[in-house]
């Protein structure tokens, strides 16, 4: 059964969307969301950037807060769609609203909304300096940007039969802020018979050509250990509520993180990461990062599906290291 239906277009040319008891509408500047007992308004640039990640990442790990009020929590099959659930003020007045819905059906409604509400010239994955405006009445679309394939390596990008590296001629141009990154590739001399087992590439050159921001891609996978590098500029368009520990390695430039309690949003830490810095983000926080110029970040994810329950039942402590 589908929770979703798409309604007709409004005065601005945008379709209205319904997801069970949630209603979504956009005008020239805002996304408006209503649910029984509540309503919420989000600037449409912020909304579309968050929606893009929620769709592309299939709800990601844990909670994707679009802002302090609206978001989704992934239960890997079902998804909670909520208003005010992780907001101390809403909770104090018992004003939160949440529905647990079929993940595929939420995702297909969100994907349809993203495609209808994104105008020609706006790319929700691009840095604001590198894309046009999302605002105004409906004009055109940008399906090529929205339907980009995410890099998901089975073993490692560039290995025979795996996701191609897409460097040099077939790939994206070097980003304007990474023009100083050395583009030379390592030489690989494998023993006969091991040509498909030994592999190396210039990781910085690879990342310098990323045409998206705040979009960790799976570049290598060893069992549940996923290396997910990403290039960042401006701000992470979601406030991510972790359901497991994740490690960050700052590869270049600088990112400033606001770290808050996952349930209430109460501030817990400010983390300023400089090149070479390593941080473990605990399993019970939410965080949002700010990258004043384009930077390279390595996100190290543990893909073991039993982790959320182990943290929820306190069988694992939320921080991996005690100092
Ligand atoms: C995170 O929530 O940990 C995250 C998400 C996207 C990024 C970087 C970090 O690009
Ligand atoms: Fe996170």
PDB file of N, CA, C and O in Angstrom, residues 45-55 57 59-68 70-72 124-125 213-216 234-242 246 257-258 260 286-290:
ATOM      1  N   UNK A  45      15.647  26.699  -0.326  1.00  0.00           N
ATOM      2  CA  UNK A  45      17.013  26.268  -0.659  1.00  0.00           C
ATOM      3  C   UNK A  45      17.485  25.230   0.352  1.00  0.00           C
ATOM      4  O   UNK A  45      18.010  24.181  -0.002  1.00  0.00           O
ATOM      5  N   UNK A  46      17.255  25.522   1.600  1.00  0.00           N
ATOM      6  CA  UNK A  46      17.634  24.587   2.654  1.00  0.00           C
ATOM      7  C   UNK A  46      16.852  23.268   2.520  1.00  0.00           C
ATOM      8  O   UNK A  46      17.414  22.178   2.647  1.00  0.00           O
ATOM      9  N   UNK A  47      15.559  23.405   2.257  1.00  0.00           N
ATOM     10  CA  UNK A  47      14.709  22.219   2.145  1.00  0.00           C
ATOM     11  C   UNK A  47      15.176  21.309   1.010  1.00  0.00           C
ATOM     12  O   UNK A  47      15.316  20.095   1.172  1.00  0.00           O
ATOM     13  N   UNK A  48      15.449  21.897  -0.165  1.00  0.00           N
ATOM     14  CA  UNK A  48      15.821  21.075  -1.325  1.00  0.00           C
ATOM     15  C   UNK A  48      17.192  20.430  -1.143  1.00  0.00           C
ATOM     16  O   UNK A  48      17.413  19.295  -1.554  1.00  0.00           O
ATOM     17  N   UNK A  49      18.110  21.171  -0.505  1.00  0.00           N
ATOM     18  CA  UNK A  49      19.440  20.579  -0.262  1.00  0.00           C
ATOM     19  C   UNK A  49      19.347  19.399   0.703  1.00  0.00           C
ATOM     20  O   UNK A  49      20.018  18.389   0.528  1.00  0.00           O
ATOM     21  N   UNK A  50      18.502  19.525   1.709  1.00  0.00           N
ATOM     22  CA  UNK A  50      18.326  18.417   2.657  1.00  0.00           C
ATOM     23  C   UNK A  50      17.587  17.256   1.996  1.00  0.00           C
ATOM     24  O   UNK A  50      17.968  16.085   2.137  1.00  0.00           O
ATOM     25  N   UNK A  51      16.547  17.586   1.235  1.00  0.00           N
ATOM     26  CA  UNK A  51      15.755  16.548   0.561  1.00  0.00           C
ATOM     27  C   UNK A  51      16.625  15.746  -0.414  1.00  0.00           C
ATOM     28  O   UNK A  51      16.499  14.521  -0.509  1.00  0.00           O
ATOM     29  N   UNK A  52      17.514  16.448  -1.106  1.00  0.00           N
ATOM     30  CA  UNK A  52      18.431  15.773  -2.045  1.00  0.00           C
ATOM     31  C   UNK A  52      19.241  14.702  -1.331  1.00  0.00           C
ATOM     32  O   UNK A  52      19.382  13.576  -1.822  1.00  0.00           O
ATOM     33  N   UNK A  53      19.777  15.045  -0.158  1.00  0.00           N
ATOM     34  CA  UNK A  53      20.576  14.054   0.595  1.00  0.00           C
ATOM     35  C   UNK A  53      19.695  12.922   1.105  1.00  0.00           C
ATOM     36  O   UNK A  53      20.070  11.748   1.041  1.00  0.00           O
ATOM     37  N   UNK A  54      18.534  13.237   1.617  1.00  0.00           N
ATOM     38  CA  UNK A  54      17.665  12.188   2.164  1.00  0.00           C
ATOM     39  C   UNK A  54      17.311  11.155   1.078  1.00  0.00           C
ATOM     40  O   UNK A  54      17.318   9.954   1.329  1.00  0.00           O
ATOM     41  N   UNK A  55      17.055  11.658  -0.137  1.00  0.00           N
ATOM     42  CA  UNK A  55      16.713  10.760  -1.251  1.00  0.00           C
ATOM     43  C   UNK A  55      17.953   9.996  -1.720  1.00  0.00           C
ATOM     44  O   UNK A  55      17.948   8.770  -1.832  1.00  0.00           O
ATOM     45  N   UNK A  57      20.742   9.302  -0.298  1.00  0.00           N
ATOM     46  CA  UNK A  57      21.351   8.418   0.693  1.00  0.00           C
ATOM     47  C   UNK A  57      20.353   7.401   1.254  1.00  0.00           C
ATOM     48  O   UNK A  57      20.687   6.689   2.202  1.00  0.00           O
ATOM     49  N   UNK A  59      17.887   7.783   3.176  1.00  0.00           N
ATOM     50  CA  UNK A  59      17.672   8.139   4.594  1.00  0.00           C
ATOM     51  C   UNK A  59      18.915   7.995   5.467  1.00  0.00           C
ATOM     52  O   UNK A  59      18.856   8.259   6.671  1.00  0.00           O
ATOM     53  N   UNK A  60      20.047   7.577   4.880  1.00  0.00           N
ATOM     54  CA  UNK A  60      21.333   7.648   5.587  1.00  0.00           C
ATOM     55  C   UNK A  60      21.312   6.798   6.858  1.00  0.00           C
ATOM     56  O   UNK A  60      20.456   5.944   7.048  1.00  0.00           O
ATOM     57  N   UNK A  61      22.295   7.023   7.717  1.00  0.00           N
ATOM     58  CA  UNK A  61      22.343   6.361   9.017  1.00  0.00           C
ATOM     59  C   UNK A  61      21.609   7.246  10.029  1.00  0.00           C
ATOM     60  O   UNK A  61      21.918   8.432  10.152  1.00  0.00           O
ATOM     61  N   UNK A  62      20.669   6.681  10.767  1.00  0.00           N
ATOM     62  CA  UNK A  62      20.041   7.436  11.857  1.00  0.00           C
ATOM     63  C   UNK A  62      19.111   8.527  11.365  1.00  0.00           C
ATOM     64  O   UNK A  62      18.280   8.311  10.484  1.00  0.00           O
ATOM     65  N   UNK A  63      19.278   9.726  11.929  1.00  0.00           N
ATOM     66  CA  UNK A  63      18.311  10.805  11.717  1.00  0.00           C
ATOM     67  C   UNK A  63      18.837  11.888  10.784  1.00  0.00           C
ATOM     68  O   UNK A  63      19.958  12.361  10.950  1.00  0.00           O
ATOM     69  N   UNK A  64      18.031  12.244   9.805  1.00  0.00           N
ATOM     70  CA  UNK A  64      18.307  13.389   8.940  1.00  0.00           C
ATOM     71  C   UNK A  64      17.356  14.508   9.367  1.00  0.00           C
ATOM     72  O   UNK A  64      16.168  14.478   9.058  1.00  0.00           O
ATOM     73  N   UNK A  65      17.884  15.447  10.165  1.00  0.00           N
ATOM     74  CA  UNK A  65      17.094  16.622  10.535  1.00  0.00           C
ATOM     75  C   UNK A  65      17.244  17.658   9.430  1.00  0.00           C
ATOM     76  O   UNK A  65      18.361  18.118   9.153  1.00  0.00           O
ATOM     77  N   UNK A  66      16.135  18.035   8.779  1.00  0.00           N
ATOM     78  CA  UNK A  66      16.203  19.098   7.772  1.00  0.00           C
ATOM     79  C   UNK A  66      16.526  20.427   8.466  1.00  0.00           C
ATOM     80  O   UNK A  66      17.185  21.281   7.906  1.00  0.00           O
ATOM     81  N   UNK A  67      16.004  20.564   9.667  1.00  0.00           N
ATOM     82  CA  UNK A  67      16.313  21.713  10.521  1.00  0.00           C
ATOM     83  C   UNK A  67      15.976  21.291  11.948  1.00  0.00           C
ATOM     84  O   UNK A  67      15.981  20.093  12.252  1.00  0.00           O
ATOM     85  N   UNK A  68      15.650  22.212  12.835  1.00  0.00           N
ATOM     86  CA  UNK A  68      15.411  21.873  14.238  1.00  0.00           C
ATOM     87  C   UNK A  68      14.056  21.183  14.441  1.00  0.00           C
ATOM     88  O   UNK A  68      13.762  20.700  15.534  1.00  0.00           O
ATOM     89  N   UNK A  70      11.786  19.474  11.433  1.00  0.00           N
ATOM     90  CA  UNK A  70      11.326  18.424  10.525  1.00  0.00           C
ATOM     91  C   UNK A  70      12.460  17.487  10.124  1.00  0.00           C
ATOM     92  O   UNK A  70      13.590  17.931   9.919  1.00  0.00           O
ATOM     93  N   UNK A  71      12.121  16.192   9.968  1.00  0.00           N
ATOM     94  CA  UNK A  71      13.139  15.265   9.479  1.00  0.00           C
ATOM     95  C   UNK A  71      12.663  13.826   9.414  1.00  0.00           C
ATOM     96  O   UNK A  71      11.458  13.537   9.525  1.00  0.00           O
ATOM     97  N   UNK A  72      13.650  12.927   9.215  1.00  0.00           N
ATOM     98  CA  UNK A  72      13.358  11.494   9.093  1.00  0.00           C
ATOM     99  C   UNK A  72      14.352  10.706   9.945  1.00  0.00           C
ATOM    100  O   UNK A  72      15.499  11.114  10.102  1.00  0.00           O
ATOM    101  N   UNK A 124      21.064  21.039  -6.107  1.00  0.00           N
ATOM    102  CA  UNK A 124      21.099  20.989  -4.635  1.00  0.00           C
ATOM    103  C   UNK A 124      22.393  20.388  -4.074  1.00  0.00           C
ATOM    104  O   UNK A 124      22.682  20.570  -2.893  1.00  0.00           O
ATOM    105  N   UNK A 125      23.174  19.692  -4.908  1.00  0.00           N
ATOM    106  CA  UNK A 125      24.450  19.120  -4.464  1.00  0.00           C
ATOM    107  C   UNK A 125      25.607  20.109  -4.607  1.00  0.00           C
ATOM    108  O   UNK A 125      26.692  19.882  -4.098  1.00  0.00           O
ATOM    109  N   UNK A 213      28.976  18.545  -3.222  1.00  0.00           N
ATOM    110  CA  UNK A 213      29.426  18.855  -1.864  1.00  0.00           C
ATOM    111  C   UNK A 213      28.566  18.101  -0.866  1.00  0.00           C
ATOM    112  O   UNK A 213      27.403  17.797  -1.140  1.00  0.00           O
ATOM    113  N   UNK A 214      29.150  17.807   0.286  1.00  0.00           N
ATOM    114  CA  UNK A 214      28.436  17.130   1.374  1.00  0.00           C
ATOM    115  C   UNK A 214      27.719  15.893   0.843  1.00  0.00           C
ATOM    116  O   UNK A 214      26.516  15.751   0.962  1.00  0.00           O
ATOM    117  N   UNK A 215      28.515  15.022   0.220  1.00  0.00           N
ATOM    118  CA  UNK A 215      27.947  13.812  -0.361  1.00  0.00           C
ATOM    119  C   UNK A 215      28.976  12.687  -0.281  1.00  0.00           C
ATOM    120  O   UNK A 215      29.622  12.367  -1.274  1.00  0.00           O
ATOM    121  N   UNK A 216      29.150  12.086   0.909  1.00  0.00           N
ATOM    122  CA  UNK A 216      30.144  11.029   1.046  1.00  0.00           C
ATOM    123  C   UNK A 216      29.839   9.884   0.090  1.00  0.00           C
ATOM    124  O   UNK A 216      28.703   9.433  -0.015  1.00  0.00           O
ATOM    125  N   UNK A 234      30.558  25.551   2.090  1.00  0.00           N
ATOM    126  CA  UNK A 234      29.354  26.098   2.739  1.00  0.00           C
ATOM    127  C   UNK A 234      28.941  25.141   3.851  1.00  0.00           C
ATOM    128  O   UNK A 234      29.803  24.646   4.578  1.00  0.00           O
ATOM    129  N   UNK A 235      27.673  24.791   4.035  1.00  0.00           N
ATOM    130  CA  UNK A 235      27.319  24.022   5.224  1.00  0.00           C
ATOM    131  C   UNK A 235      26.626  22.703   4.919  1.00  0.00           C
ATOM    132  O   UNK A 235      25.926  22.573   3.918  1.00  0.00           O
ATOM    133  N   UNK A 236      26.848  21.721   5.792  1.00  0.00           N
ATOM    134  CA  UNK A 236      26.123  20.454   5.678  1.00  0.00           C
ATOM    135  C   UNK A 236      24.633  20.782   5.726  1.00  0.00           C
ATOM    136  O   UNK A 236      24.154  21.357   6.704  1.00  0.00           O
ATOM    137  N   UNK A 237      23.878  20.428   4.694  1.00  0.00           N
ATOM    138  CA  UNK A 237      22.483  20.895   4.620  1.00  0.00           C
ATOM    139  C   UNK A 237      21.518  20.099   5.489  1.00  0.00           C
ATOM    140  O   UNK A 237      20.312  20.291   5.374  1.00  0.00           O
ATOM    141  N   UNK A 238      22.054  19.203   6.303  1.00  0.00           N
ATOM    142  CA  UNK A 238      21.201  18.523   7.265  1.00  0.00           C
ATOM    143  C   UNK A 238      21.873  18.639   8.628  1.00  0.00           C
ATOM    144  O   UNK A 238      23.052  18.978   8.705  1.00  0.00           O
ATOM    145  N   UNK A 239      21.125  18.363   9.688  1.00  0.00           N
ATOM    146  CA  UNK A 239      21.744  18.196  11.003  1.00  0.00           C
ATOM    147  C   UNK A 239      21.642  16.698  11.271  1.00  0.00           C
ATOM    148  O   UNK A 239      20.546  16.166  11.464  1.00  0.00           O
ATOM    149  N   UNK A 240      22.778  16.022  11.198  1.00  0.00           N
ATOM    150  CA  UNK A 240      22.748  14.559  11.204  1.00  0.00           C
ATOM    151  C   UNK A 240      22.753  13.999  12.619  1.00  0.00           C
ATOM    152  O   UNK A 240      23.649  14.294  13.399  1.00  0.00           O
ATOM    153  N   UNK A 241      21.742  13.178  12.937  1.00  0.00           N
ATOM    154  CA  UNK A 241      21.685  12.473  14.217  1.00  0.00           C
ATOM    155  C   UNK A 241      22.264  11.076  14.045  1.00  0.00           C
ATOM    156  O   UNK A 241      21.650  10.221  13.402  1.00  0.00           O
ATOM    157  N   UNK A 242      23.431  10.842  14.614  1.00  0.00           N
ATOM    158  CA  UNK A 242      24.123   9.559  14.413  1.00  0.00           C
ATOM    159  C   UNK A 242      23.395   8.417  15.111  1.00  0.00           C
ATOM    160  O   UNK A 242      22.875   8.592  16.216  1.00  0.00           O
ATOM    161  N   UNK A 246      30.905   7.561  14.022  1.00  0.00           N
ATOM    162  CA  UNK A 246      31.595   7.706  12.739  1.00  0.00           C
ATOM    163  C   UNK A 246      32.858   8.528  12.959  1.00  0.00           C
ATOM    164  O   UNK A 246      32.898   9.410  13.805  1.00  0.00           O
ATOM    165  N   UNK A 257      32.478  22.263  13.305  1.00  0.00           N
ATOM    166  CA  UNK A 257      31.294  21.451  13.602  1.00  0.00           C
ATOM    167  C   UNK A 257      30.593  21.958  14.856  1.00  0.00           C
ATOM    168  O   UNK A 257      31.240  22.213  15.869  1.00  0.00           O
ATOM    169  N   UNK A 258      29.275  22.057  14.765  1.00  0.00           N
ATOM    170  CA  UNK A 258      28.432  22.206  15.955  1.00  0.00           C
ATOM    171  C   UNK A 258      27.964  20.808  16.326  1.00  0.00           C
ATOM    172  O   UNK A 258      27.368  20.112  15.497  1.00  0.00           O
ATOM    173  N   UNK A 260      25.683  18.602  19.045  1.00  0.00           N
ATOM    174  CA  UNK A 260      24.593  18.786  20.007  1.00  0.00           C
ATOM    175  C   UNK A 260      24.088  17.437  20.501  1.00  0.00           C
ATOM    176  O   UNK A 260      24.336  16.404  19.868  1.00  0.00           O
ATOM    177  N   UNK A 286      23.968  14.869  17.458  1.00  0.00           N
ATOM    178  CA  UNK A 286      23.657  15.356  16.121  1.00  0.00           C
ATOM    179  C   UNK A 286      24.719  16.399  15.794  1.00  0.00           C
ATOM    180  O   UNK A 286      25.281  17.014  16.710  1.00  0.00           O
ATOM    181  N   UNK A 287      25.004  16.570  14.529  1.00  0.00           N
ATOM    182  CA  UNK A 287      26.045  17.537  14.185  1.00  0.00           C
ATOM    183  C   UNK A 287      25.779  18.171  12.831  1.00  0.00           C
ATOM    184  O   UNK A 287      25.095  17.613  11.974  1.00  0.00           O
ATOM    185  N   UNK A 288      26.352  19.371  12.694  1.00  0.00           N
ATOM    186  CA  UNK A 288      26.279  20.103  11.427  1.00  0.00           C
ATOM    187  C   UNK A 288      27.629  20.763  11.212  1.00  0.00           C
ATOM    188  O   UNK A 288      28.190  21.349  12.141  1.00  0.00           O
ATOM    189  N   UNK A 289      28.160  20.670   9.999  1.00  0.00           N
ATOM    190  CA  UNK A 289      29.486  21.201   9.711  1.00  0.00           C
ATOM    191  C   UNK A 289      29.429  22.410   8.795  1.00  0.00           C
ATOM    192  O   UNK A 289      28.520  22.544   7.981  1.00  0.00           O
ATOM    193  N   UNK A 290      30.445  23.287   8.954  1.00  0.00           N
ATOM    194  CA  UNK A 290      30.563  24.500   8.153  1.00  0.00           C
ATOM    195  C   UNK A 290      31.952  24.530   7.546  1.00  0.00           C
ATOM    196  O   UNK A 290      32.943  24.454   8.273  1.00  0.00           O
TER     197      UNK A 290
END
